[in-house]
Every structure is written in structure tokens, then in C-alpha cells.
PDB file of C-alpha atoms in Angstrom:
ATOM      1  CA  UNK M   1     -11.123  13.604  50.770  1.00  0.00           C
ATOM      2  CA  UNK M   2      -9.181  13.341  47.556  1.00  0.00           C
ATOM      3  CA  UNK M   3      -5.780  11.754  47.529  1.00  0.00           C
ATOM      4  CA  UNK M   4      -3.173  10.752  44.970  1.00  0.00           C
ATOM      5  CA  UNK M   5      -0.562   8.120  45.698  1.00  0.00           C
ATOM      6  CA  UNK M   6       2.594   7.598  43.703  1.00  0.00           C
ATOM      7  CA  UNK M   7       4.270   4.746  45.496  1.00  0.00           C
ATOM      8  CA  UNK M   8       7.435   4.789  43.409  1.00  0.00           C
ATOM      9  CA  UNK M   9       9.715   7.456  44.809  1.00  0.00           C
ATOM     10  CA  UNK M  10      12.558   6.939  42.365  1.00  0.00           C
ATOM     11  CA  UNK M  11      13.059   4.808  39.295  1.00  0.00           C
ATOM     12  CA  UNK M  12      16.288   4.375  37.401  1.00  0.00           C
ATOM     13  CA  UNK M  13      16.395   2.818  33.944  1.00  0.00           C
ATOM     14  CA  UNK M  14      18.849   2.524  31.114  1.00  0.00           C
ATOM     15  CA  UNK M  15      18.091   4.385  27.924  1.00  0.00           C
ATOM     16  CA  UNK M  16      15.706   2.592  25.561  1.00  0.00           C
ATOM     17  CA  UNK M  17      14.038   0.664  28.363  1.00  0.00           C
ATOM     18  CA  UNK M  18      10.299   0.993  28.841  1.00  0.00           C
ATOM     19  CA  UNK M  19       9.162   2.335  32.184  1.00  0.00           C
ATOM     20  CA  UNK M  20       5.762   2.612  33.874  1.00  0.00           C
ATOM     21  CA  UNK M  21       4.968   5.172  36.527  1.00  0.00           C
ATOM     22  CA  UNK M  22       2.120   4.228  38.815  1.00  0.00           C
ATOM     23  CA  UNK M  23      -0.630   6.501  40.087  1.00  0.00           C
ATOM     24  CA  UNK M  24      -3.499   5.511  42.364  1.00  0.00           C
ATOM     25  CA  UNK M  25      -6.148   8.008  43.352  1.00  0.00           C
ATOM     26  CA  UNK M  26      -8.980   8.305  45.849  1.00  0.00           C
ATOM     27  CA  UNK M  27     -12.100  10.377  45.427  1.00  0.00           C
ATOM     28  CA  UNK M  28     -15.766  10.241  46.367  1.00  0.00           C
ATOM     29  CA  UNK M  29     -16.795  12.176  43.276  1.00  0.00           C
ATOM     30  CA  UNK M  30     -18.142  10.310  40.290  1.00  0.00           C
ATOM     31  CA  UNK M  31     -16.876  13.092  38.046  1.00  0.00           C
ATOM     32  CA  UNK M  32     -13.216  13.942  38.294  1.00  0.00           C
ATOM     33  CA  UNK M  33     -10.193  14.710  36.180  1.00  0.00           C
ATOM     34  CA  UNK M  34      -6.736  13.205  36.173  1.00  0.00           C
ATOM     35  CA  UNK M  35      -3.511  14.780  35.023  1.00  0.00           C
ATOM     36  CA  UNK M  36       0.160  14.077  34.579  1.00  0.00           C
ATOM     37  CA  UNK M  37       2.766  16.818  34.821  1.00  0.00           C
ATOM     38  CA  UNK M  38       6.504  16.623  34.204  1.00  0.00           C
ATOM     39  CA  UNK M  39       8.999  18.637  36.256  1.00  0.00           C
ATOM     40  CA  UNK M  40      12.425  18.605  34.564  1.00  0.00           C
ATOM     41  CA  UNK M  41      15.571  19.638  36.460  1.00  0.00           C
ATOM     42  CA  UNK M  42      14.932  23.250  35.443  1.00  0.00           C
ATOM     43  CA  UNK M  43      11.932  23.185  37.787  1.00  0.00           C
ATOM     44  CA  UNK M  44       8.927  24.213  35.725  1.00  0.00           C
ATOM     45  CA  UNK M  45       5.786  22.085  35.562  1.00  0.00           C
ATOM     46  CA  UNK M  46       4.897  20.854  32.102  1.00  0.00           C
ATOM     47  CA  UNK M  47       1.421  19.546  31.341  1.00  0.00           C
ATOM     48  CA  UNK M  48       1.326  16.111  29.718  1.00  0.00           C
ATOM     49  CA  UNK M  49      -2.271  14.903  29.761  1.00  0.00           C
ATOM     50  CA  UNK M  50      -5.782  15.482  31.130  1.00  0.00           C
ATOM     51  CA  UNK M  51      -8.365  12.709  31.355  1.00  0.00           C
ATOM     52  CA  UNK M  52     -11.923  12.866  32.646  1.00  0.00           C
ATOM     53  CA  UNK M  53     -13.501  10.077  34.636  1.00  0.00           C
ATOM     54  CA  UNK M  54     -15.932   9.127  31.892  1.00  0.00           C
ATOM     55  CA  UNK M  55     -13.260   8.449  29.339  1.00  0.00           C
ATOM     56  CA  UNK M  56     -11.487   5.194  30.045  1.00  0.00           C
ATOM     57  CA  UNK M  57      -9.871   4.866  26.671  1.00  0.00           C
ATOM     58  CA  UNK M  58      -6.149   4.503  26.822  1.00  0.00           C
ATOM     59  CA  UNK M  59      -4.194   7.242  25.140  1.00  0.00           C
ATOM     60  CA  UNK M  60      -0.948   7.194  23.227  1.00  0.00           C
ATOM     61  CA  UNK M  61       1.116  10.213  22.288  1.00  0.00           C
ATOM     62  CA  UNK M  62       4.381   9.307  20.644  1.00  0.00           C
ATOM     63  CA  UNK M  63       6.461   7.379  23.182  1.00  0.00           C
ATOM     64  CA  UNK M  64       4.012   8.199  25.979  1.00  0.00           C
ATOM     65  CA  UNK M  65       0.925   6.193  26.840  1.00  0.00           C
ATOM     66  CA  UNK M  66      -1.557   6.269  29.662  1.00  0.00           C
ATOM     67  CA  UNK M  67      -3.674   3.489  31.113  1.00  0.00           C
ATOM     68  CA  UNK M  68      -6.766   4.603  33.025  1.00  0.00           C
ATOM     69  CA  UNK M  69      -8.594   1.912  34.987  1.00  0.00           C
ATOM     70  CA  UNK M  70     -11.512   3.040  37.162  1.00  0.00           C
ATOM     71  CA  UNK M  71     -11.885  -0.444  38.623  1.00  0.00           C
ATOM     72  CA  UNK M  72      -8.522  -0.089  40.339  1.00  0.00           C
ATOM     73  CA  UNK M  73      -8.530   3.733  40.607  1.00  0.00           C
ATOM     74  CA  UNK M  74      -5.299   3.889  38.694  1.00  0.00           C
ATOM     75  CA  UNK M  75      -3.929   6.145  35.977  1.00  0.00           C
ATOM     76  CA  UNK M  76      -0.537   4.778  35.019  1.00  0.00           C
ATOM     77  CA  UNK M  77       1.935   6.384  32.652  1.00  0.00           C
ATOM     78  CA  UNK M  78       4.295   4.437  30.416  1.00  0.00           C
ATOM     79  CA  UNK M  79       7.288   5.792  28.554  1.00  0.00           C
ATOM     80  CA  UNK M  80       8.425   3.529  25.751  1.00  0.00           C
ATOM     81  CA  UNK M  81      12.060   3.505  24.678  1.00  0.00           C
ATOM     82  CA  UNK M  82      13.067   5.994  27.344  1.00  0.00           C
ATOM     83  CA  UNK M  83      15.577   8.727  26.594  1.00  0.00           C
ATOM     84  CA  UNK M  84      17.903  10.742  28.812  1.00  0.00           C
ATOM     85  CA  UNK M  85      15.698  13.802  28.226  1.00  0.00           C
ATOM     86  CA  UNK M  86      12.879  11.966  29.991  1.00  0.00           C
ATOM     87  CA  UNK M  87      14.768  12.326  33.270  1.00  0.00           C
ATOM     88  CA  UNK M  88      12.490  14.384  35.502  1.00  0.00           C
ATOM     89  CA  UNK M  89      10.042  14.191  38.358  1.00  0.00           C
ATOM     90  CA  UNK M  90       6.597  13.152  37.190  1.00  0.00           C
ATOM     91  CA  UNK M  91       3.499  14.157  39.109  1.00  0.00           C
ATOM     92  CA  UNK M  92       0.051  12.668  38.878  1.00  0.00           C
ATOM     93  CA  UNK M  93      -2.781  14.996  39.922  1.00  0.00           C
ATOM     94  CA  UNK M  94      -6.526  14.906  40.523  1.00  0.00           C
ATOM     95  CA  UNK M  95      -9.234  17.548  40.293  1.00  0.00           C
ATOM     96  CA  UNK M  96     -12.702  16.799  41.588  1.00  0.00           C
ATOM     97  CA  UNK M  97     -15.875  18.149  40.032  1.00  0.00           C
ATOM     98  CA  UNK M  98     -16.945  19.433  43.454  1.00  0.00           C
ATOM     99  CA  UNK M  99     -13.928  21.741  43.470  1.00  0.00           C
ATOM    100  CA  UNK M 100     -15.223  25.213  42.656  1.00  0.00           C
ATOM    101  CA  UNK M 101     -11.736  26.399  41.806  1.00  0.00           C
ATOM    102  CA  UNK M 102     -10.357  23.438  39.828  1.00  0.00           C
ATOM    103  CA  UNK M 103      -7.951  22.672  42.636  1.00  0.00           C
ATOM    104  CA  UNK M 104      -5.272  20.162  41.625  1.00  0.00           C
ATOM    105  CA  UNK M 105      -4.263  17.615  44.246  1.00  0.00           C
ATOM    106  CA  UNK M 106      -0.827  16.272  43.414  1.00  0.00           C
ATOM    107  CA  UNK M 107       0.873  13.042  44.324  1.00  0.00           C
ATOM    108  CA  UNK M 108       4.340  13.069  45.823  1.00  0.00           C
ATOM    109  CA  UNK M 109       5.943  12.493  42.440  1.00  0.00           C
ATOM    110  CA  UNK M 110       8.208   9.863  40.940  1.00  0.00           C
ATOM    111  CA  UNK M 111      11.756  10.819  40.095  1.00  0.00           C
ATOM    112  CA  UNK M 112      12.810   9.102  36.879  1.00  0.00           C
ATOM    113  CA  UNK M 113      16.487   8.860  36.023  1.00  0.00           C
ATOM    114  CA  UNK M 114      17.335   7.583  32.554  1.00  0.00           C
ATOM    115  CA  UNK M 115      20.981   6.571  32.243  1.00  0.00           C
ATOM    116  CA  UNK M 116      22.756   6.554  28.884  1.00  0.00           C
TER     117      UNK M 116
ATOM    118  CA  UNK E   1       4.025  30.529  22.470  1.00  0.00           C
ATOM    119  CA  UNK E   2       2.315  32.402  25.320  1.00  0.00           C
ATOM    120  CA  UNK E   3       3.628  31.612  28.769  1.00  0.00           C
ATOM    121  CA  UNK E   4       3.137  32.496  32.407  1.00  0.00           C
ATOM    122  CA  UNK E   5       5.936  34.608  33.829  1.00  0.00           C
ATOM    123  CA  UNK E   6       6.901  35.133  37.446  1.00  0.00           C
ATOM    124  CA  UNK E   7       9.128  37.625  39.215  1.00  0.00           C
ATOM    125  CA  UNK E   8      11.441  37.498  40.988  1.00  0.00           C
ATOM    126  CA  UNK E   9      12.945  34.100  40.306  1.00  0.00           C
ATOM    127  CA  UNK E  10      14.415  34.065  43.810  1.00  0.00           C
ATOM    128  CA  UNK E  11      13.448  36.130  46.829  1.00  0.00           C
ATOM    129  CA  UNK E  12      15.305  36.109  50.127  1.00  0.00           C
ATOM    130  CA  UNK E  13      13.639  37.721  53.116  1.00  0.00           C
ATOM    131  CA  UNK E  14      13.870  37.901  56.871  1.00  0.00           C
ATOM    132  CA  UNK E  15      11.283  36.201  59.053  1.00  0.00           C
ATOM    133  CA  UNK E  16       8.418  38.556  59.797  1.00  0.00           C
ATOM    134  CA  UNK E  17       8.830  40.584  56.637  1.00  0.00           C
ATOM    135  CA  UNK E  18       6.156  40.995  53.982  1.00  0.00           C
ATOM    136  CA  UNK E  19       6.765  39.643  50.495  1.00  0.00           C
ATOM    137  CA  UNK E  20       4.872  40.037  47.260  1.00  0.00           C
ATOM    138  CA  UNK E  21       5.310  37.483  44.531  1.00  0.00           C
ATOM    139  CA  UNK E  22       4.312  38.581  41.074  1.00  0.00           C
ATOM    140  CA  UNK E  23       2.884  36.703  38.143  1.00  0.00           C
ATOM    141  CA  UNK E  24       1.788  37.650  34.655  1.00  0.00           C
ATOM    142  CA  UNK E  25      -0.716  35.025  33.464  1.00  0.00           C
ATOM    143  CA  UNK E  26      -1.320  34.222  29.825  1.00  0.00           C
ATOM    144  CA  UNK E  27      -3.169  37.196  28.400  1.00  0.00           C
ATOM    145  CA  UNK E  28      -6.534  35.663  27.491  1.00  0.00           C
ATOM    146  CA  UNK E  29      -6.770  33.490  30.584  1.00  0.00           C
ATOM    147  CA  UNK E  30      -9.267  34.367  33.286  1.00  0.00           C
ATOM    148  CA  UNK E  31      -8.544  31.763  35.956  1.00  0.00           C
ATOM    149  CA  UNK E  32      -5.478  32.072  38.125  1.00  0.00           C
ATOM    150  CA  UNK E  33      -3.859  29.884  40.753  1.00  0.00           C
ATOM    151  CA  UNK E  34      -1.046  29.753  43.257  1.00  0.00           C
ATOM    152  CA  UNK E  35       0.657  26.538  44.338  1.00  0.00           C
ATOM    153  CA  UNK E  36       3.724  25.936  46.436  1.00  0.00           C
ATOM    154  CA  UNK E  37       6.315  23.202  46.599  1.00  0.00           C
ATOM    155  CA  UNK E  38       8.495  22.825  49.657  1.00  0.00           C
ATOM    156  CA  UNK E  39      11.884  21.518  48.573  1.00  0.00           C
ATOM    157  CA  UNK E  40      11.713  17.869  47.574  1.00  0.00           C
ATOM    158  CA  UNK E  41       8.022  17.566  48.358  1.00  0.00           C
ATOM    159  CA  UNK E  42       4.795  17.552  46.404  1.00  0.00           C
ATOM    160  CA  UNK E  43       3.110  20.527  44.842  1.00  0.00           C
ATOM    161  CA  UNK E  44       0.349  21.924  47.083  1.00  0.00           C
ATOM    162  CA  UNK E  45      -2.634  24.046  46.078  1.00  0.00           C
ATOM    163  CA  UNK E  46      -2.967  27.420  47.763  1.00  0.00           C
ATOM    164  CA  UNK E  47      -5.712  29.369  46.018  1.00  0.00           C
ATOM    165  CA  UNK E  48      -7.683  29.848  42.834  1.00  0.00           C
ATOM    166  CA  UNK E  49      -9.005  33.202  41.659  1.00  0.00           C
ATOM    167  CA  UNK E  50     -11.588  34.260  39.118  1.00  0.00           C
ATOM    168  CA  UNK E  51     -13.440  37.481  38.426  1.00  0.00           C
ATOM    169  CA  UNK E  52     -11.565  39.298  41.184  1.00  0.00           C
ATOM    170  CA  UNK E  53     -12.631  36.807  43.789  1.00  0.00           C
ATOM    171  CA  UNK E  54     -11.132  33.772  45.455  1.00  0.00           C
ATOM    172  CA  UNK E  55     -12.858  30.672  44.045  1.00  0.00           C
ATOM    173  CA  UNK E  56     -11.271  28.210  46.392  1.00  0.00           C
ATOM    174  CA  UNK E  57      -8.481  28.150  48.945  1.00  0.00           C
ATOM    175  CA  UNK E  58      -6.687  25.514  50.945  1.00  0.00           C
ATOM    176  CA  UNK E  59      -6.098  25.335  54.664  1.00  0.00           C
ATOM    177  CA  UNK E  60      -2.557  26.551  54.027  1.00  0.00           C
ATOM    178  CA  UNK E  61      -3.948  29.842  52.709  1.00  0.00           C
ATOM    179  CA  UNK E  62      -4.594  31.492  56.059  1.00  0.00           C
ATOM    180  CA  UNK E  63      -4.923  35.167  57.010  1.00  0.00           C
ATOM    181  CA  UNK E  64      -1.222  35.717  56.329  1.00  0.00           C
ATOM    182  CA  UNK E  65      -1.822  35.207  52.628  1.00  0.00           C
ATOM    183  CA  UNK E  66      -3.694  37.364  50.160  1.00  0.00           C
ATOM    184  CA  UNK E  67      -4.027  37.553  46.398  1.00  0.00           C
ATOM    185  CA  UNK E  68      -4.793  40.437  44.135  1.00  0.00           C
ATOM    186  CA  UNK E  69      -5.135  41.314  40.497  1.00  0.00           C
ATOM    187  CA  UNK E  70      -4.030  44.939  40.741  1.00  0.00           C
ATOM    188  CA  UNK E  71      -4.310  45.632  37.024  1.00  0.00           C
ATOM    189  CA  UNK E  72      -5.191  43.865  33.796  1.00  0.00           C
ATOM    190  CA  UNK E  73      -2.037  41.826  33.606  1.00  0.00           C
ATOM    191  CA  UNK E  74      -0.554  41.058  37.019  1.00  0.00           C
ATOM    192  CA  UNK E  75      -1.610  38.567  39.656  1.00  0.00           C
ATOM    193  CA  UNK E  76       0.110  38.774  43.026  1.00  0.00           C
ATOM    194  CA  UNK E  77       0.509  36.670  46.136  1.00  0.00           C
ATOM    195  CA  UNK E  78       1.298  38.543  49.339  1.00  0.00           C
ATOM    196  CA  UNK E  79       2.577  36.950  52.510  1.00  0.00           C
ATOM    197  CA  UNK E  80       2.184  39.490  55.308  1.00  0.00           C
ATOM    198  CA  UNK E  81       4.595  38.180  57.910  1.00  0.00           C
ATOM    199  CA  UNK E  82       6.797  35.428  56.589  1.00  0.00           C
ATOM    200  CA  UNK E  83       7.724  32.380  58.645  1.00  0.00           C
ATOM    201  CA  UNK E  84      10.587  29.975  58.177  1.00  0.00           C
ATOM    202  CA  UNK E  85       8.138  27.323  56.985  1.00  0.00           C
ATOM    203  CA  UNK E  86       7.010  29.579  54.125  1.00  0.00           C
ATOM    204  CA  UNK E  87      10.303  28.811  52.392  1.00  0.00           C
ATOM    205  CA  UNK E  88       9.284  27.054  49.191  1.00  0.00           C
ATOM    206  CA  UNK E  89       8.960  27.366  45.441  1.00  0.00           C
ATOM    207  CA  UNK E  90       5.775  29.247  44.601  1.00  0.00           C
ATOM    208  CA  UNK E  91       4.150  28.534  41.259  1.00  0.00           C
ATOM    209  CA  UNK E  92       1.586  30.683  39.560  1.00  0.00           C
ATOM    210  CA  UNK E  93      -0.702  29.097  36.990  1.00  0.00           C
ATOM    211  CA  UNK E  94      -3.426  30.279  34.667  1.00  0.00           C
ATOM    212  CA  UNK E  95      -6.144  28.614  32.660  1.00  0.00           C
ATOM    213  CA  UNK E  96      -8.534  29.554  29.893  1.00  0.00           C
ATOM    214  CA  UNK E  97     -10.991  27.118  31.429  1.00  0.00           C
ATOM    215  CA  UNK E  98     -12.807  26.494  28.182  1.00  0.00           C
ATOM    216  CA  UNK E  99     -13.708  23.124  29.688  1.00  0.00           C
ATOM    217  CA  UNK E 100     -14.125  21.994  33.269  1.00  0.00           C
ATOM    218  CA  UNK E 101     -10.746  21.474  34.980  1.00  0.00           C
ATOM    219  CA  UNK E 102      -8.952  22.710  31.904  1.00  0.00           C
ATOM    220  CA  UNK E 103      -5.187  22.555  31.612  1.00  0.00           C
ATOM    221  CA  UNK E 104      -3.381  24.860  33.970  1.00  0.00           C
ATOM    222  CA  UNK E 105      -0.273  26.491  32.564  1.00  0.00           C
ATOM    223  CA  UNK E 106       2.422  26.941  35.168  1.00  0.00           C
ATOM    224  CA  UNK E 107       5.039  29.635  35.440  1.00  0.00           C
ATOM    225  CA  UNK E 108       8.704  28.913  36.195  1.00  0.00           C
ATOM    226  CA  UNK E 109       8.239  29.587  39.905  1.00  0.00           C
ATOM    227  CA  UNK E 110       9.648  31.959  42.514  1.00  0.00           C
ATOM    228  CA  UNK E 111      11.928  30.423  45.092  1.00  0.00           C
ATOM    229  CA  UNK E 112      11.228  32.082  48.443  1.00  0.00           C
ATOM    230  CA  UNK E 113      13.843  31.724  51.156  1.00  0.00           C
ATOM    231  CA  UNK E 114      12.930  32.957  54.628  1.00  0.00           C
ATOM    232  CA  UNK E 115      15.867  33.429  56.984  1.00  0.00           C
TER     233      UNK E 115
END
């Protein structure tokens, strides 16, 4: 069965520090999709990135970057030069190709606190 | 920018009562979802819906739950007889699904409190 593990429950950093959020997944599918969502204090879920299992290229979007490594079943998320507005809970999620309904399986989330 | 809307933002009900949570997905989306998040816990999949049929459901989505698209714009989740453990934030999401496992756009959520 599919599973997503985010071992870091809470991380606290000082503004401008770099921070990496870890995500490890389990799946028996060879085709799958990985996601990161941000949940700010207001509570909504904001999409950050989607990556399919055949694309192992790292991606950078502004201060955000993602490192996908199939060999270790990890999809880690790095925020460079963190800002207070980055404070949120970040969820990693997995969708398997066998899922007829594009079900997202979420990890337990990492709460990031960025202090000024 | 188009967005998913949900009403009400907060619903308080007595155990055993029926509740209907409402969602208006993004207008050109055809795939709809419900998830829930018990306070402080992870987001859990309930059901996905396409072409007036359930595409997939989780073990949480038992006979007490049902979904419906009553008209061209609304998508509802009904809980027939609420239990204390149904207290959670319920998120609706929609997707254009132009690609496999396309981005799901989430609404702001409805906080359900069962007393």
C-alpha cells in the first residue's frame, strides 16, 4: 500500500536560513506522482509542485527547490533564504497510477516556523 | 483567478444529525474530490467523483457518507448520522485532469463540529 512519511514534525529556523523538508514515500507502482502542498495558518491547501516518477530532474522555482531521488524514494523540498511568510505546514503527497480516482495520500506534514 | 468555494465555513451539529457540506468547484473542472483533516492530523482522502459517479473511495467513506452533483455547479457531501469522530475540516477539491493526476485545487474547507 502507498505511504508517505514526513519524519520532521516541526522545524524552527531564523529568517534567511535555508531549510530542507524531508519526504519519503512507499509504493509498488512504477508510475506515480508526487506533490507538495502548503497549508498556511489560514488553513487552505496551496499546490506547490507535481512530479511524475519518470522525471528525476530537480526543479527550482524562485526560492523553492525540489530533489527527487528514486533510489532512496525521497522527494525533499528546500526553501532557500526562508522568510516569515513561509511559516506553514507543508504536506508531501503521493498518487499512484493504479488509483482510478487520482487519490492523494498525504504525509503527516511538517510545521515550519520561520522566526524574524 | 478561479477558485473552489465551500459553504458553510463552520458547521456545528448534534450527534446523529444529518449534515450537507457544499462545494462549488472551478467551473470547467470535471473531477471532484472530498478530503478531511482531523485537527492537527494529516489530510485524508474520502472520495473522488467524475461523470456523476464515484471513481474511488476510501475505507472512511462508508454508508454514512454520500456525494452528489445536484446541478451544474454544486458538489455536495452528505453525512447521514454524524458521529463525534466526524468532527474535522472537510476540503473539497476539483481538477481539470488534463493530465494524469493533475493538480487538485482545494477549497478553503468547512470545519464540522459534532457535539
